[in-house]
Short mmCIF file of C-alpha atoms in Angstrom, two decimals:
data_model
loop_
_atom_site.label_atom_id
_atom_site.label_comp_id
_atom_site.label_asym_id
_atom_site.label_seq_id
_atom_site.Cartn_x
_atom_site.Cartn_y
_atom_site.Cartn_z
CA MET M 1 0.91 20.11 -4.11
CA SER M 2 2.77 17.00 -3.28
CA LEU M 3 6.29 16.21 -4.61
CA ILE M 4 5.29 12.51 -4.53
CA ARG M 5 3.48 10.87 -7.38
CA SER M 6 2.31 7.46 -6.08
CA LEU M 7 3.11 4.44 -3.92
CA GLY M 8 5.95 2.46 -6.10
CA TYR M 9 6.88 -0.52 -4.28
CA LEU M 10 6.91 -2.65 -0.79
CA ARG M 11 9.58 -4.29 0.53
CA VAL M 12 8.73 -7.22 2.71
CA GLU M 13 11.05 -9.20 5.24
CA ALA M 14 9.59 -12.71 5.48
CA THR M 15 10.36 -16.14 7.19
CA ASP M 16 9.04 -18.02 4.15
CA VAL M 17 9.92 -16.39 0.95
CA PRO M 18 8.73 -19.55 -1.09
CA ALA M 19 5.46 -19.29 0.06
CA TRP M 20 5.20 -15.66 -0.71
CA ARG M 21 6.42 -16.53 -4.38
CA GLN M 22 3.43 -18.91 -4.54
CA PHE M 23 0.86 -16.53 -3.10
CA GLY M 24 1.85 -13.75 -5.21
CA VAL M 25 1.48 -15.84 -8.53
CA LYS M 26 -0.81 -18.25 -7.89
CA VAL M 27 -3.20 -16.53 -5.67
CA LEU M 28 -2.83 -12.73 -6.46
CA GLY M 29 -2.07 -13.33 -10.14
CA MET M 30 1.12 -11.47 -10.41
CA VAL M 31 4.20 -12.15 -12.51
CA GLU M 32 7.42 -13.51 -10.98
CA GLY M 33 10.29 -11.17 -11.76
CA ARG M 34 13.83 -11.31 -11.39
CA GLY M 35 16.31 -9.21 -9.35
CA PRO M 36 19.76 -9.17 -7.68
CA ASP M 37 19.03 -11.09 -4.72
CA PRO M 38 18.47 -14.79 -5.90
CA ASP M 39 16.83 -15.52 -2.33
CA ALA M 40 14.42 -12.83 -2.93
CA ALA M 41 10.80 -13.24 -4.58
CA TYR M 42 10.18 -10.30 -7.01
CA LEU M 43 6.47 -9.86 -8.01
CA ARG M 44 5.57 -7.88 -10.70
CA MET M 45 1.99 -6.07 -11.69
CA ASP M 46 3.45 -4.06 -14.77
CA ASP M 47 6.42 -2.69 -16.48
CA LEU M 48 8.34 -2.12 -13.16
CA PRO M 49 10.74 -5.09 -12.43
CA ALA M 50 9.01 -5.66 -9.06
CA ARG M 51 6.38 -4.09 -7.11
CA ILE M 52 6.61 -6.31 -4.41
CA VAL M 53 10.01 -7.40 -3.17
CA VAL M 54 10.23 -10.20 -0.57
CA VAL M 55 13.54 -10.91 1.07
CA PRO M 56 14.40 -13.41 3.68
CA GLY M 57 14.31 -12.47 7.28
CA ASP M 58 14.12 -13.56 10.87
CA ARG M 59 10.56 -12.12 11.33
CA ASP M 60 7.65 -11.18 9.19
CA ARG M 61 7.48 -7.30 8.83
CA LEU M 62 7.36 -4.44 6.27
CA ALA M 63 10.66 -3.24 5.70
CA ALA M 64 10.05 -0.15 3.49
CA SER M 65 7.37 1.42 1.41
CA GLY M 66 8.72 3.09 -1.67
CA TRP M 67 7.29 6.24 -3.08
CA GLU M 68 8.05 7.63 -6.42
CA LEU M 69 8.94 11.14 -7.63
CA SER M 70 8.93 12.62 -11.12
CA SER M 71 12.58 13.64 -11.47
CA PHE M 72 16.02 14.35 -9.85
CA PHE M 73 14.53 18.16 -9.56
CA THR M 74 11.66 16.99 -7.49
CA MET M 75 14.20 14.82 -5.42
CA ARG M 76 16.13 17.91 -4.53
CA GLU M 77 13.13 19.83 -3.79
CA LEU M 78 11.96 17.16 -1.26
CA CYS M 79 15.42 16.99 0.19
CA GLY M 80 15.12 20.72 1.05
CA VAL M 81 11.65 20.39 2.42
CA LEU M 82 12.86 17.81 4.68
CA GLU M 83 15.83 19.83 5.80
CA SER M 84 13.70 22.85 6.47
CA ALA M 85 11.36 20.74 8.72
CA GLY M 86 14.32 19.39 10.54
CA VAL M 87 13.58 15.68 9.46
CA GLY M 88 16.73 13.65 8.85
CA PHE M 89 17.07 11.64 5.88
CA LYS M 90 19.82 9.10 4.39
CA GLN M 91 20.90 9.07 0.94
CA ALA M 92 21.18 5.83 -0.69
CA GLY M 93 24.49 4.36 -1.50
CA ALA M 94 25.44 2.66 -4.94
CA ASP M 95 24.44 -0.82 -3.67
CA GLU M 96 21.07 0.20 -2.47
CA LEU M 97 20.29 2.00 -5.80
CA ALA M 98 21.32 -1.30 -7.85
CA ASP M 99 19.43 -3.32 -5.38
CA ARG M 100 16.05 -0.93 -5.72
CA ARG M 101 17.11 -0.44 -9.53
CA VAL M 102 16.34 3.29 -9.51
CA ALA M 103 18.67 6.27 -10.07
CA GLU M 104 18.32 7.94 -6.78
CA MET M 105 16.83 7.43 -3.26
CA ILE M 106 16.57 8.89 0.01
CA SER M 107 14.89 6.99 3.19
CA VAL M 108 13.50 8.44 6.15
CA ASP M 109 11.09 7.24 9.02
CA ASP M 110 7.75 8.94 9.87
CA PRO M 111 6.84 9.67 13.58
CA PHE M 112 5.84 6.23 14.36
CA GLY M 113 8.92 4.50 12.84
CA ASN M 114 7.23 3.68 9.43
CA HIS M 115 10.32 3.58 7.01
CA LEU M 116 9.76 5.35 3.87
CA GLU M 117 11.80 5.33 0.59
CA PHE M 118 11.68 8.03 -1.82
CA PHE M 119 12.89 7.42 -5.44
CA CYS M 120 13.21 8.42 -8.93
CA GLY M 121 14.36 7.05 -12.23
CA ALA M 122 13.20 3.56 -12.03
CA ALA M 123 14.37 1.05 -14.33
CA LEU M 124 11.86 -0.50 -16.48
CA ASP M 125 11.54 -4.31 -17.57
CA THR M 126 11.00 -4.53 -21.13
CA ARG M 127 9.55 -8.10 -20.75
CA PRO M 128 5.78 -8.16 -20.61
CA ALA M 129 4.07 -8.73 -17.44
CA ILE M 130 1.54 -11.41 -18.47
CA SER M 131 -0.34 -12.86 -15.57
CA LEU M 132 -0.99 -16.57 -16.06
CA TYR M 133 -4.72 -15.72 -15.08
CA GLY M 134 -4.90 -12.97 -17.33
CA THR M 135 -5.14 -10.39 -14.43
CA ARG M 136 -4.67 -6.67 -15.30
CA PHE M 137 -3.70 -4.53 -12.58
CA VAL M 138 -4.56 -0.76 -12.30
CA THR M 139 -1.18 1.18 -11.92
CA GLY M 140 0.38 3.85 -14.04
CA GLU M 141 -0.14 7.27 -12.65
CA GLN M 142 -1.99 5.91 -9.76
CA GLY M 143 1.09 3.74 -8.60
CA MET M 144 0.76 0.11 -7.19
CA GLY M 145 -2.36 0.90 -4.73
CA HIS M 146 -2.58 2.18 -1.51
CA VAL M 147 -0.98 1.03 2.02
CA VAL M 148 -2.47 1.32 5.48
CA LEU M 149 0.10 2.15 8.10
CA PRO M 150 -0.10 2.37 12.03
CA ALA M 151 0.03 5.80 13.48
CA PHE M 152 -0.83 6.47 16.90
CA ASP M 153 -0.89 10.34 17.27
CA ASP M 154 -3.57 11.94 15.00
CA GLU M 155 -2.20 15.36 15.09
CA ALA M 156 1.61 14.32 14.64
CA ALA M 157 0.58 12.12 11.53
CA LEU M 158 -1.41 14.67 9.88
CA ARG M 159 1.50 17.16 10.54
CA PHE M 160 4.11 14.92 9.10
CA TRP M 161 2.13 13.56 5.96
CA THR M 162 0.47 16.84 5.01
CA GLU M 163 2.42 19.65 5.95
CA VAL M 164 6.04 18.07 5.22
CA LEU M 165 5.43 15.38 2.62
CA GLY M 166 2.60 17.48 1.00
CA PHE M 167 -0.07 14.67 0.99
CA ARG M 168 -3.71 16.05 0.68
CA LEU M 169 -6.33 14.78 3.26
CA ARG M 170 -9.06 13.31 1.05
CA ASP M 171 -11.28 11.68 3.80
CA SER M 172 -11.71 10.76 7.33
CA MET M 173 -13.21 7.72 8.82
CA ARG M 174 -14.72 7.67 12.49
CA LEU M 175 -15.19 4.30 13.66
CA ASP M 176 -16.09 2.39 17.01
CA PRO M 177 -12.73 0.81 17.88
CA ALA M 178 -14.76 -2.34 18.29
CA THR M 179 -15.45 -2.69 14.79
CA VAL M 180 -11.78 -3.14 14.12
CA GLY M 181 -11.30 -5.70 16.76
CA LEU M 182 -10.01 -3.04 19.50
CA PRO M 183 -11.34 -2.87 22.86
CA PRO M 184 -14.55 -0.69 23.36
CA SER M 185 -14.13 3.03 23.96
CA ASP M 186 -16.15 6.07 24.20
CA LYS M 187 -13.54 7.80 22.06
CA PRO M 188 -13.90 6.96 18.31
CA LEU M 189 -11.29 5.79 16.31
CA TRP M 190 -10.19 8.24 13.43
CA MET M 191 -8.54 6.84 10.23
CA ARG M 192 -7.06 9.38 7.87
CA PHE M 193 -6.98 8.65 4.14
CA LEU M 194 -4.48 10.76 2.22
CA GLY M 195 -3.73 11.14 -1.66
CA CYS M 196 -0.78 12.37 -3.68
CA GLY M 197 -2.11 11.75 -7.07
CA PRO M 198 -5.45 10.86 -8.87
CA ARG M 199 -6.09 7.42 -6.89
CA HIS M 200 -8.42 8.46 -4.02
CA HIS M 201 -5.83 7.67 -1.35
CA SER M 202 -2.21 6.23 -1.47
CA VAL M 203 -1.94 6.01 2.14
CA ALA M 204 -4.30 5.43 5.27
CA LEU M 205 -3.19 6.06 8.70
CA ALA M 206 -4.81 4.49 11.53
CA PRO M 207 -4.19 3.85 15.44
CA ILE M 208 -4.17 0.17 15.10
CA PRO M 209 -1.48 -2.07 16.14
CA ALA M 210 0.17 -4.16 13.53
CA PRO M 211 3.11 -6.56 14.67
CA THR M 212 4.23 -6.54 11.14
CA GLY M 213 4.38 -2.75 10.69
CA ILE M 214 1.51 -2.82 8.05
CA ILE M 215 -2.09 -3.09 8.46
CA HIS M 216 -3.02 -4.02 4.81
CA LEU M 217 -1.80 -3.34 1.09
CA MET M 218 -4.54 -2.66 -1.68
CA THR M 219 -4.01 -3.90 -5.16
CA GLU M 220 -6.57 -2.79 -7.92
CA THR M 221 -7.34 -4.82 -10.90
CA ALA M 222 -9.20 -3.83 -14.11
CA SER M 223 -12.44 -5.46 -13.52
CA ILE M 224 -14.67 -7.56 -11.30
CA ASP M 225 -14.00 -10.74 -13.02
CA ASP M 226 -10.30 -10.39 -12.16
CA VAL M 227 -11.48 -10.16 -8.56
CA GLY M 228 -13.88 -12.94 -8.48
CA ARG M 229 -11.25 -15.12 -10.30
CA ALA M 230 -9.01 -14.37 -7.37
CA ILE M 231 -11.66 -15.27 -4.97
CA ASP M 232 -11.70 -18.67 -6.75
CA ARG M 233 -8.05 -19.13 -6.57
CA CYS M 234 -8.01 -18.29 -2.72
CA ALA M 235 -10.51 -21.24 -2.20
CA ARG M 236 -8.26 -23.47 -4.46
CA ALA M 237 -5.10 -22.52 -2.49
CA ARG M 238 -6.71 -22.49 0.74
CA ALA M 239 -5.41 -18.84 1.34
CA PRO M 240 -7.20 -17.38 4.14
CA MET M 241 -9.68 -14.94 3.03
CA ILE M 242 -10.83 -12.76 6.15
CA SER M 243 -13.77 -10.79 4.70
CA THR M 244 -16.60 -11.37 2.36
CA LEU M 245 -16.81 -8.93 -1.07
CA GLY M 246 -18.02 -5.35 -0.22
CA ARG M 247 -17.99 -1.92 -1.42
CA HIS M 248 -16.04 0.87 0.61
CA ALA M 249 -17.82 3.89 1.62
CA ASN M 250 -15.12 6.29 0.86
CA ASP M 251 -13.25 5.43 -2.41
CA ASN M 252 -16.28 3.11 -3.84
CA MET M 253 -13.76 -0.02 -4.10
CA ILE M 254 -15.26 -3.42 -4.61
CA SER M 255 -13.06 -5.88 -2.64
CA PHE M 256 -12.17 -8.62 -0.36
CA TYR M 257 -9.22 -9.15 2.08
CA VAL M 258 -6.93 -11.84 2.09
CA ARG M 259 -4.06 -12.91 4.58
CA THR M 260 -0.52 -13.09 3.33
CA PRO M 261 2.14 -15.51 4.33
CA SER M 262 3.53 -12.91 6.44
CA GLY M 263 0.08 -12.31 8.65
CA PHE M 264 -0.76 -8.98 7.22
CA ASP M 265 -3.63 -8.46 4.72
CA ILE M 266 -4.09 -7.64 1.11
CA GLU M 267 -7.20 -5.84 -0.11
CA TYR M 268 -7.78 -7.05 -3.50
CA GLY M 269 -10.27 -4.94 -5.40
CA THR M 270 -11.65 -2.94 -8.38
CA ALA M 271 -13.45 0.18 -9.61
CA GLY M 272 -11.64 2.53 -7.26
CA LEU M 273 -12.49 6.27 -6.85
CA THR M 274 -10.30 8.87 -8.74
CA VAL M 275 -10.27 12.30 -7.81
CA ASP M 276 -9.43 15.99 -8.90
CA ASP M 277 -8.11 17.86 -6.14
CA GLU M 278 -9.45 21.05 -7.81
CA SER M 279 -13.04 20.14 -7.02
CA TRP M 280 -12.58 17.41 -4.32
CA VAL M 281 -14.05 18.20 -0.73
CA ALA M 282 -12.67 16.22 2.05
CA ARG M 283 -15.76 14.82 4.54
CA GLN M 284 -16.00 12.09 6.95
CA THR M 285 -17.83 8.84 6.99
CA THR M 286 -18.83 6.56 9.92
CA ALA M 287 -19.52 3.59 7.87
CA HIS M 288 -16.58 1.24 6.46
CA SER M 289 -18.47 -0.17 3.79
CA VAL M 290 -21.63 0.50 1.75
CA TRP M 291 -22.32 -3.44 1.91
CA GLY M 292 -20.40 -6.46 2.46
CA HIS M 293 -16.80 -6.54 3.90
CA ARG M 294 -18.10 -8.92 6.66
CA PHE M 295 -14.89 -9.95 8.50
CA PHE M 296 -14.62 -13.25 9.98
CA PRO M 297 -13.96 -13.08 13.55
CA SER M 298 -11.71 -15.91 13.91
CA GLU M 299 -9.34 -14.37 11.19
CA ARG M 300 -9.21 -10.77 11.98
CA GLY M 301 -5.84 -9.53 13.20
#
């Protein structure tokens, strides 16, 4: 059983924070929050102060993904697991805790340099997060969504994320590299979908180059109308949609993809699958989607 409950937040370094603020509120339908850094953008989806924090940077990149634990006790247990596995970690100081607005936090890099922060005791914002467009996000025990990260050694990736961190392999996808914009090859490209809670997967790992350090973030809304209205907002704001609407073959998510001001993508969807590990059987698919999700060649990154 994983000690980690869900994906809690993303921290993004960006060259254009105001563009992110507009994108988050006017396109994604999130709510602008407040935080300790006056130059940062804080984007809310629920009662946490921010699910996406965008700070000024010299380049566009994912600075960290934050993963929530249930308590101080599970944090101590995770530290023990990391120590036993010979994985170094850094304990957060008072400034970092105040900046993240959490009670305790450690950070570690996975074998591919993906920076991970594990936290517990998150502060809540008592002000309701009411979207200008009535958008309702699916969070709670499922966390903020899922993130797809680059990983170039399948065995090392599975060993770290499953044997050390305790994620469960929910599904695998075997693809022709050409379908994701990579050079054709006689060897398949494997994507691994891993879960730590009821959401079908909270992280997916793929050997896909990502200059920003992230392939995409998925956020889930409560209804297909939320998704449709977001498509309309993309058109009005001229936000670059990079796919048509479609339904994924593994987690059943009905979604489309849009490019962020930092150059990585957000999958914006609804009706994602939840699973019970007691009865779930991990399998593999060779199809990315049941229908739709036609990616526009000029926009694929």
